[in-house]
């Protein structure tokens, strides 16, 4: 559960797994990453950013700041990706 992860338990949610990966990248001085949501929902990048940073603020405020400074969360949602392919006449 998220509560268990925030208490230092092993990752079981996407936020816990992302936190672990970002901790390792920061420790290795490997730079940030682009976290791209492919769920086709509007504002998905902003939602992921807000939820992940909230999780990180509760578990590791330094990592939250590093993530905010070094990672991007684009929102690639487009109705064009939902259209069926055009059929030749």
Short mmCIF file of N, CA, C and O in Angstrom, two decimals:
data_model
loop_
_atom_site.label_atom_id
_atom_site.label_comp_id
_atom_site.label_asym_id
_atom_site.label_seq_id
_atom_site.Cartn_x
_atom_site.Cartn_y
_atom_site.Cartn_z
N UNK A 1 0.83 -1.19 0.00
CA UNK A 1 0.00 0.00 0.00
C UNK A 1 0.87 1.25 0.00
O UNK A 1 2.05 1.19 0.35
N UNK A 2 0.27 2.37 -0.35
CA UNK A 2 1.02 3.62 -0.34
C UNK A 2 1.49 3.94 1.08
O UNK A 2 2.62 4.39 1.28
N UNK A 3 0.65 3.70 2.08
CA UNK A 3 1.05 3.97 3.47
C UNK A 3 2.29 3.16 3.84
O UNK A 3 3.20 3.68 4.49
N UNK A 4 2.33 1.92 3.42
CA UNK A 4 3.50 1.09 3.69
C UNK A 4 4.75 1.61 3.01
O UNK A 4 5.84 1.61 3.59
N UNK A 5 4.58 2.05 1.77
CA UNK A 5 5.73 2.62 1.04
C UNK A 5 6.23 3.89 1.72
O UNK A 5 7.43 4.10 1.85
N UNK A 6 5.30 4.74 2.14
CA UNK A 6 5.69 5.98 2.81
C UNK A 6 6.39 5.71 4.14
O UNK A 6 7.20 6.52 4.59
N UNK A 7 6.09 4.57 4.74
CA UNK A 7 6.73 4.18 5.99
C UNK A 7 8.07 3.48 5.76
O UNK A 7 8.70 3.02 6.71
N UNK A 8 8.49 3.37 4.49
CA UNK A 8 9.79 2.76 4.19
C UNK A 8 9.71 1.34 3.67
O UNK A 8 10.74 0.69 3.50
N UNK A 9 8.51 0.85 3.41
CA UNK A 9 8.35 -0.51 2.89
C UNK A 9 8.75 -0.62 1.43
O UNK A 9 9.03 0.37 0.77
N UNK A 10 8.74 -1.86 0.94
CA UNK A 10 9.14 -2.07 -0.45
C UNK A 10 8.07 -1.52 -1.40
O UNK A 10 6.88 -1.47 -1.04
N UNK A 11 8.46 -1.11 -2.60
CA UNK A 11 7.50 -0.55 -3.54
C UNK A 11 6.47 -1.58 -4.00
O UNK A 11 6.81 -2.72 -4.29
N UNK A 12 5.22 -1.12 -4.06
CA UNK A 12 4.14 -1.96 -4.59
C UNK A 12 3.23 -1.16 -5.54
O UNK A 12 2.41 -1.76 -6.23
N UNK A 13 3.37 0.16 -5.54
CA UNK A 13 2.55 1.00 -6.42
C UNK A 13 3.46 1.66 -7.45
O UNK A 13 4.69 1.67 -7.31
N UNK A 14 2.88 2.25 -8.47
CA UNK A 14 3.67 2.94 -9.48
C UNK A 14 4.49 4.05 -8.84
O UNK A 14 5.63 4.30 -9.24
N UNK A 15 3.95 4.72 -7.84
CA UNK A 15 4.67 5.81 -7.20
C UNK A 15 5.89 5.29 -6.44
O UNK A 15 6.95 5.91 -6.47
N UNK A 16 5.75 4.16 -5.78
CA UNK A 16 6.89 3.57 -5.08
C UNK A 16 7.97 3.12 -6.04
O UNK A 16 9.17 3.34 -5.79
N UNK A 17 7.57 2.51 -7.15
CA UNK A 17 8.56 2.06 -8.13
C UNK A 17 9.25 3.24 -8.81
O UNK A 17 10.47 3.22 -9.02
N UNK A 18 8.47 4.28 -9.14
CA UNK A 18 9.08 5.46 -9.74
C UNK A 18 10.03 6.14 -8.75
O UNK A 18 11.12 6.59 -9.13
N UNK A 19 9.64 6.21 -7.49
CA UNK A 19 10.50 6.81 -6.47
C UNK A 19 11.82 6.06 -6.38
O UNK A 19 12.90 6.67 -6.34
N UNK A 20 11.75 4.76 -6.37
CA UNK A 20 12.98 3.94 -6.29
C UNK A 20 13.87 4.19 -7.50
O UNK A 20 15.08 4.38 -7.38
N UNK A 21 13.28 4.22 -8.69
CA UNK A 21 14.07 4.46 -9.91
C UNK A 21 14.68 5.86 -9.90
O UNK A 21 15.86 6.03 -10.26
N UNK A 22 13.92 6.85 -9.48
CA UNK A 22 14.43 8.22 -9.45
C UNK A 22 15.52 8.38 -8.38
O UNK A 22 16.50 9.11 -8.61
N UNK A 23 15.39 7.69 -7.26
CA UNK A 23 16.45 7.71 -6.24
C UNK A 23 17.75 7.19 -6.83
O UNK A 23 18.82 7.76 -6.61
N UNK A 24 17.66 6.11 -7.57
CA UNK A 24 18.86 5.51 -8.17
C UNK A 24 19.47 6.42 -9.22
O UNK A 24 20.69 6.55 -9.31
N UNK A 25 18.64 7.05 -10.04
CA UNK A 25 19.16 7.98 -11.05
C UNK A 25 19.84 9.17 -10.39
O UNK A 25 20.91 9.60 -10.83
N UNK A 26 19.23 9.71 -9.35
CA UNK A 26 19.83 10.85 -8.66
C UNK A 26 21.16 10.45 -8.03
O UNK A 26 22.16 11.16 -8.16
N UNK A 27 21.20 9.29 -7.39
CA UNK A 27 22.43 8.82 -6.75
C UNK A 27 23.54 8.59 -7.76
O UNK A 27 24.72 8.82 -7.46
N UNK A 28 23.19 8.15 -8.95
CA UNK A 28 24.18 7.88 -10.00
C UNK A 28 24.50 9.13 -10.82
O UNK A 28 25.29 9.06 -11.76
N UNK A 29 23.88 10.25 -10.47
CA UNK A 29 24.03 11.50 -11.22
C UNK A 29 23.74 11.27 -12.71
O UNK A 29 24.43 11.76 -13.58
N UNK A 30 22.67 10.49 -12.95
CA UNK A 30 22.31 10.10 -14.32
C UNK A 30 21.32 11.06 -14.97
O UNK A 30 20.94 10.87 -16.11
N UNK A 31 20.88 12.07 -14.25
CA UNK A 31 19.96 13.04 -14.82
C UNK A 31 18.52 12.58 -14.73
O UNK A 31 18.21 11.45 -14.35
N UNK A 32 17.65 13.50 -15.08
CA UNK A 32 16.22 13.24 -15.01
C UNK A 32 15.72 12.41 -16.18
O UNK A 32 16.50 12.02 -17.06
N UNK A 33 14.44 12.17 -16.17
CA UNK A 33 13.80 11.38 -17.22
C UNK A 33 12.51 12.07 -17.64
O UNK A 33 12.01 12.96 -16.96
N UNK A 34 11.99 11.63 -18.76
CA UNK A 34 10.66 12.04 -19.20
C UNK A 34 9.70 10.92 -18.83
O UNK A 34 9.89 9.78 -19.24
N UNK A 35 8.70 11.24 -18.04
CA UNK A 35 7.69 10.26 -17.63
C UNK A 35 6.46 10.51 -18.48
O UNK A 35 5.73 11.49 -18.28
N UNK A 36 6.24 9.64 -19.42
CA UNK A 36 5.20 9.81 -20.43
C UNK A 36 4.04 8.87 -20.15
O UNK A 36 4.19 7.65 -20.18
N UNK A 37 2.88 9.44 -19.89
CA UNK A 37 1.67 8.64 -19.70
C UNK A 37 1.07 8.32 -21.06
O UNK A 37 0.90 9.22 -21.88
N UNK A 38 0.76 7.10 -21.29
CA UNK A 38 0.19 6.68 -22.57
C UNK A 38 -1.24 6.18 -22.38
O UNK A 38 -1.68 5.25 -23.04
N UNK A 39 -1.98 6.82 -21.50
CA UNK A 39 -3.33 6.37 -21.19
C UNK A 39 -4.41 7.13 -21.95
O UNK A 39 -5.58 6.87 -21.80
N UNK A 40 -4.02 8.11 -22.76
CA UNK A 40 -4.94 8.85 -23.62
C UNK A 40 -6.00 9.62 -22.84
O UNK A 40 -7.14 9.73 -23.25
N UNK A 41 -5.61 10.14 -21.68
CA UNK A 41 -6.49 11.00 -20.90
C UNK A 41 -5.94 12.42 -20.94
O UNK A 41 -4.72 12.62 -20.89
N UNK A 42 -6.82 13.40 -21.00
CA UNK A 42 -6.34 14.77 -21.04
C UNK A 42 -5.64 15.13 -19.74
O UNK A 42 -6.00 14.65 -18.67
N UNK A 43 -4.63 15.94 -19.84
CA UNK A 43 -3.85 16.43 -18.70
C UNK A 43 -3.18 15.31 -17.91
O UNK A 43 -2.88 15.47 -16.72
N UNK A 44 -2.91 14.18 -18.56
CA UNK A 44 -2.32 13.05 -17.83
C UNK A 44 -0.92 13.35 -17.31
O UNK A 44 -0.55 12.90 -16.25
N UNK A 45 -0.15 14.12 -18.05
CA UNK A 45 1.19 14.47 -17.58
C UNK A 45 1.14 15.30 -16.31
O UNK A 45 1.88 15.05 -15.34
N UNK A 46 0.26 16.29 -16.28
CA UNK A 46 0.13 17.13 -15.10
C UNK A 46 -0.38 16.34 -13.90
O UNK A 46 0.03 16.57 -12.76
N UNK A 47 -1.27 15.42 -14.16
CA UNK A 47 -1.81 14.59 -13.06
C UNK A 47 -0.74 13.67 -12.49
O UNK A 47 -0.61 13.54 -11.27
N UNK A 48 0.03 13.03 -13.37
CA UNK A 48 1.11 12.17 -12.89
C UNK A 48 2.12 12.98 -12.10
O UNK A 48 2.55 12.58 -11.02
N UNK A 49 2.48 14.16 -12.62
CA UNK A 49 3.45 15.01 -11.93
C UNK A 49 2.94 15.37 -10.53
O UNK A 49 3.67 15.23 -9.54
N UNK A 50 1.70 15.82 -10.44
CA UNK A 50 1.15 16.24 -9.15
C UNK A 50 1.10 15.08 -8.16
O UNK A 50 1.48 15.23 -6.99
N UNK A 51 0.64 13.92 -8.60
CA UNK A 51 0.52 12.77 -7.69
C UNK A 51 1.88 12.23 -7.27
O UNK A 51 2.08 11.90 -6.10
N UNK A 52 2.82 12.16 -8.21
CA UNK A 52 4.15 11.66 -7.87
C UNK A 52 4.86 12.63 -6.93
O UNK A 52 5.46 12.21 -5.94
N UNK A 53 4.79 13.93 -7.22
CA UNK A 53 5.45 14.89 -6.34
C UNK A 53 4.82 14.90 -4.95
O UNK A 53 5.53 15.06 -3.95
N UNK A 54 3.51 14.70 -4.86
CA UNK A 54 2.87 14.60 -3.55
C UNK A 54 3.41 13.40 -2.78
O UNK A 54 3.75 13.50 -1.60
N UNK A 55 3.52 12.27 -3.46
CA UNK A 55 4.08 11.06 -2.84
C UNK A 55 5.51 11.33 -2.37
O UNK A 55 5.88 11.01 -1.24
N UNK A 56 6.32 11.93 -3.25
CA UNK A 56 7.72 12.17 -2.92
C UNK A 56 7.87 13.19 -1.80
O UNK A 56 8.76 13.05 -0.95
N UNK A 57 7.03 14.21 -1.76
CA UNK A 57 7.08 15.19 -0.67
C UNK A 57 6.87 14.51 0.67
O UNK A 57 7.47 14.91 1.68
N UNK A 58 6.05 13.49 0.69
CA UNK A 58 5.75 12.78 1.95
C UNK A 58 6.85 11.79 2.32
O UNK A 58 7.02 11.46 3.49
N UNK A 59 7.57 11.28 1.31
CA UNK A 59 8.57 10.26 1.59
C UNK A 59 10.01 10.77 1.52
O UNK A 59 10.86 10.30 2.28
N UNK A 60 10.29 11.71 0.61
CA UNK A 60 11.66 12.20 0.42
C UNK A 60 11.59 13.57 -0.24
O UNK A 60 11.66 13.69 -1.46
N UNK A 61 11.45 14.63 0.57
CA UNK A 61 11.30 15.97 0.01
C UNK A 61 12.44 16.39 -0.92
O UNK A 61 12.23 17.09 -1.91
N UNK A 62 13.65 15.95 -0.63
CA UNK A 62 14.78 16.27 -1.51
C UNK A 62 14.62 15.65 -2.88
O UNK A 62 14.93 16.28 -3.90
N UNK A 63 14.12 14.42 -2.91
CA UNK A 63 13.88 13.77 -4.19
C UNK A 63 12.73 14.43 -4.92
O UNK A 63 12.74 14.53 -6.15
N UNK A 64 11.75 14.91 -4.19
CA UNK A 64 10.63 15.63 -4.81
C UNK A 64 11.16 16.86 -5.53
O UNK A 64 10.78 17.13 -6.68
N UNK A 65 12.03 17.61 -4.88
CA UNK A 65 12.58 18.81 -5.52
C UNK A 65 13.44 18.45 -6.71
O UNK A 65 13.38 19.08 -7.76
N UNK A 66 14.27 17.41 -6.59
CA UNK A 66 15.12 16.97 -7.69
C UNK A 66 14.25 16.55 -8.88
O UNK A 66 14.53 16.90 -10.03
N UNK A 67 13.17 15.83 -8.61
CA UNK A 67 12.27 15.38 -9.67
C UNK A 67 11.61 16.57 -10.35
O UNK A 67 11.54 16.63 -11.58
N UNK A 68 11.14 17.53 -9.57
CA UNK A 68 10.52 18.72 -10.13
C UNK A 68 11.51 19.49 -11.01
O UNK A 68 11.13 20.04 -12.06
N UNK A 69 12.77 19.51 -10.62
CA UNK A 69 13.79 20.26 -11.36
C UNK A 69 14.32 19.52 -12.58
O UNK A 69 14.76 20.16 -13.54
N UNK A 70 14.33 18.18 -12.57
CA UNK A 70 15.04 17.42 -13.60
C UNK A 70 14.16 16.53 -14.48
O UNK A 70 14.66 15.99 -15.47
N UNK A 71 12.91 16.33 -14.13
CA UNK A 71 12.07 15.41 -14.90
C UNK A 71 10.95 16.18 -15.61
O UNK A 71 10.54 17.24 -15.15
N UNK A 72 10.49 15.62 -16.70
CA UNK A 72 9.37 16.23 -17.42
C UNK A 72 8.21 15.25 -17.49
O UNK A 72 8.40 14.04 -17.45
N UNK A 73 7.02 15.82 -17.60
CA UNK A 73 5.78 15.05 -17.56
C UNK A 73 4.86 15.55 -18.69
O UNK A 73 3.87 16.23 -18.43
N UNK A 74 5.19 15.25 -19.94
CA UNK A 74 4.37 15.76 -21.04
C UNK A 74 2.98 15.13 -21.05
O UNK A 74 2.76 14.05 -20.50
N UNK A 75 2.08 15.82 -21.69
CA UNK A 75 0.70 15.33 -21.86
C UNK A 75 0.46 15.18 -23.36
O UNK A 75 0.04 16.12 -24.02
N UNK A 76 0.72 14.01 -23.91
CA UNK A 76 0.63 13.84 -25.37
C UNK A 76 -0.77 13.54 -25.88
O UNK A 76 -0.95 13.24 -27.04
N UNK A 77 -1.77 13.65 -25.04
CA UNK A 77 -3.12 13.30 -25.42
C UNK A 77 -3.56 14.08 -26.64
O UNK A 77 -3.36 15.28 -26.75
N UNK A 78 -4.17 13.40 -27.55
CA UNK A 78 -4.66 14.04 -28.76
C UNK A 78 -5.82 13.25 -29.32
O UNK A 78 -5.79 12.02 -29.34
N UNK A 79 -6.82 13.95 -29.80
CA UNK A 79 -7.93 13.22 -30.42
C UNK A 79 -7.49 12.56 -31.70
O UNK A 79 -8.09 11.59 -32.14
N UNK A 80 -6.41 13.05 -32.29
CA UNK A 80 -5.92 12.44 -33.53
C UNK A 80 -5.50 10.99 -33.30
O UNK A 80 -5.62 10.16 -34.19
N UNK A 81 -5.04 10.68 -32.09
CA UNK A 81 -4.60 9.32 -31.82
C UNK A 81 -5.78 8.37 -31.67
O UNK A 81 -5.60 7.16 -31.63
N UNK A 82 -6.99 8.90 -31.59
CA UNK A 82 -8.18 8.08 -31.39
C UNK A 82 -8.97 7.85 -32.70
O UNK A 82 -9.91 7.06 -32.71
N UNK A 83 -8.59 8.52 -33.72
CA UNK A 83 -9.32 8.39 -34.97
C UNK A 83 -8.99 7.10 -35.66
O UNK A 83 -7.83 6.67 -35.68
N UNK A 84 -9.96 6.48 -36.29
CA UNK A 84 -9.65 5.27 -37.05
C UNK A 84 -8.85 5.64 -38.29
O UNK A 84 -8.92 6.77 -38.77
N UNK A 85 -8.06 4.72 -38.80
CA UNK A 85 -7.28 5.01 -40.01
C UNK A 85 -8.22 5.31 -41.18
O UNK A 85 -9.33 4.78 -41.26
N UNK A 86 -7.76 6.15 -42.05
CA UNK A 86 -8.53 6.51 -43.25
C UNK A 86 -8.48 5.35 -44.24
O UNK A 86 -7.42 4.78 -44.50
N UNK A 87 -9.62 5.00 -44.76
CA UNK A 87 -9.72 3.92 -45.74
C UNK A 87 -9.72 4.53 -47.13
O UNK A 87 -10.43 5.52 -47.37
N UNK A 88 -8.96 3.97 -48.05
CA UNK A 88 -9.00 4.49 -49.42
C UNK A 88 -10.37 4.19 -50.05
O UNK A 88 -11.01 3.18 -49.74
N UNK A 89 -10.82 5.08 -50.91
CA UNK A 89 -12.13 4.90 -51.57
C UNK A 89 -11.95 4.09 -52.83
O UNK A 89 -11.07 4.15 -53.56
#
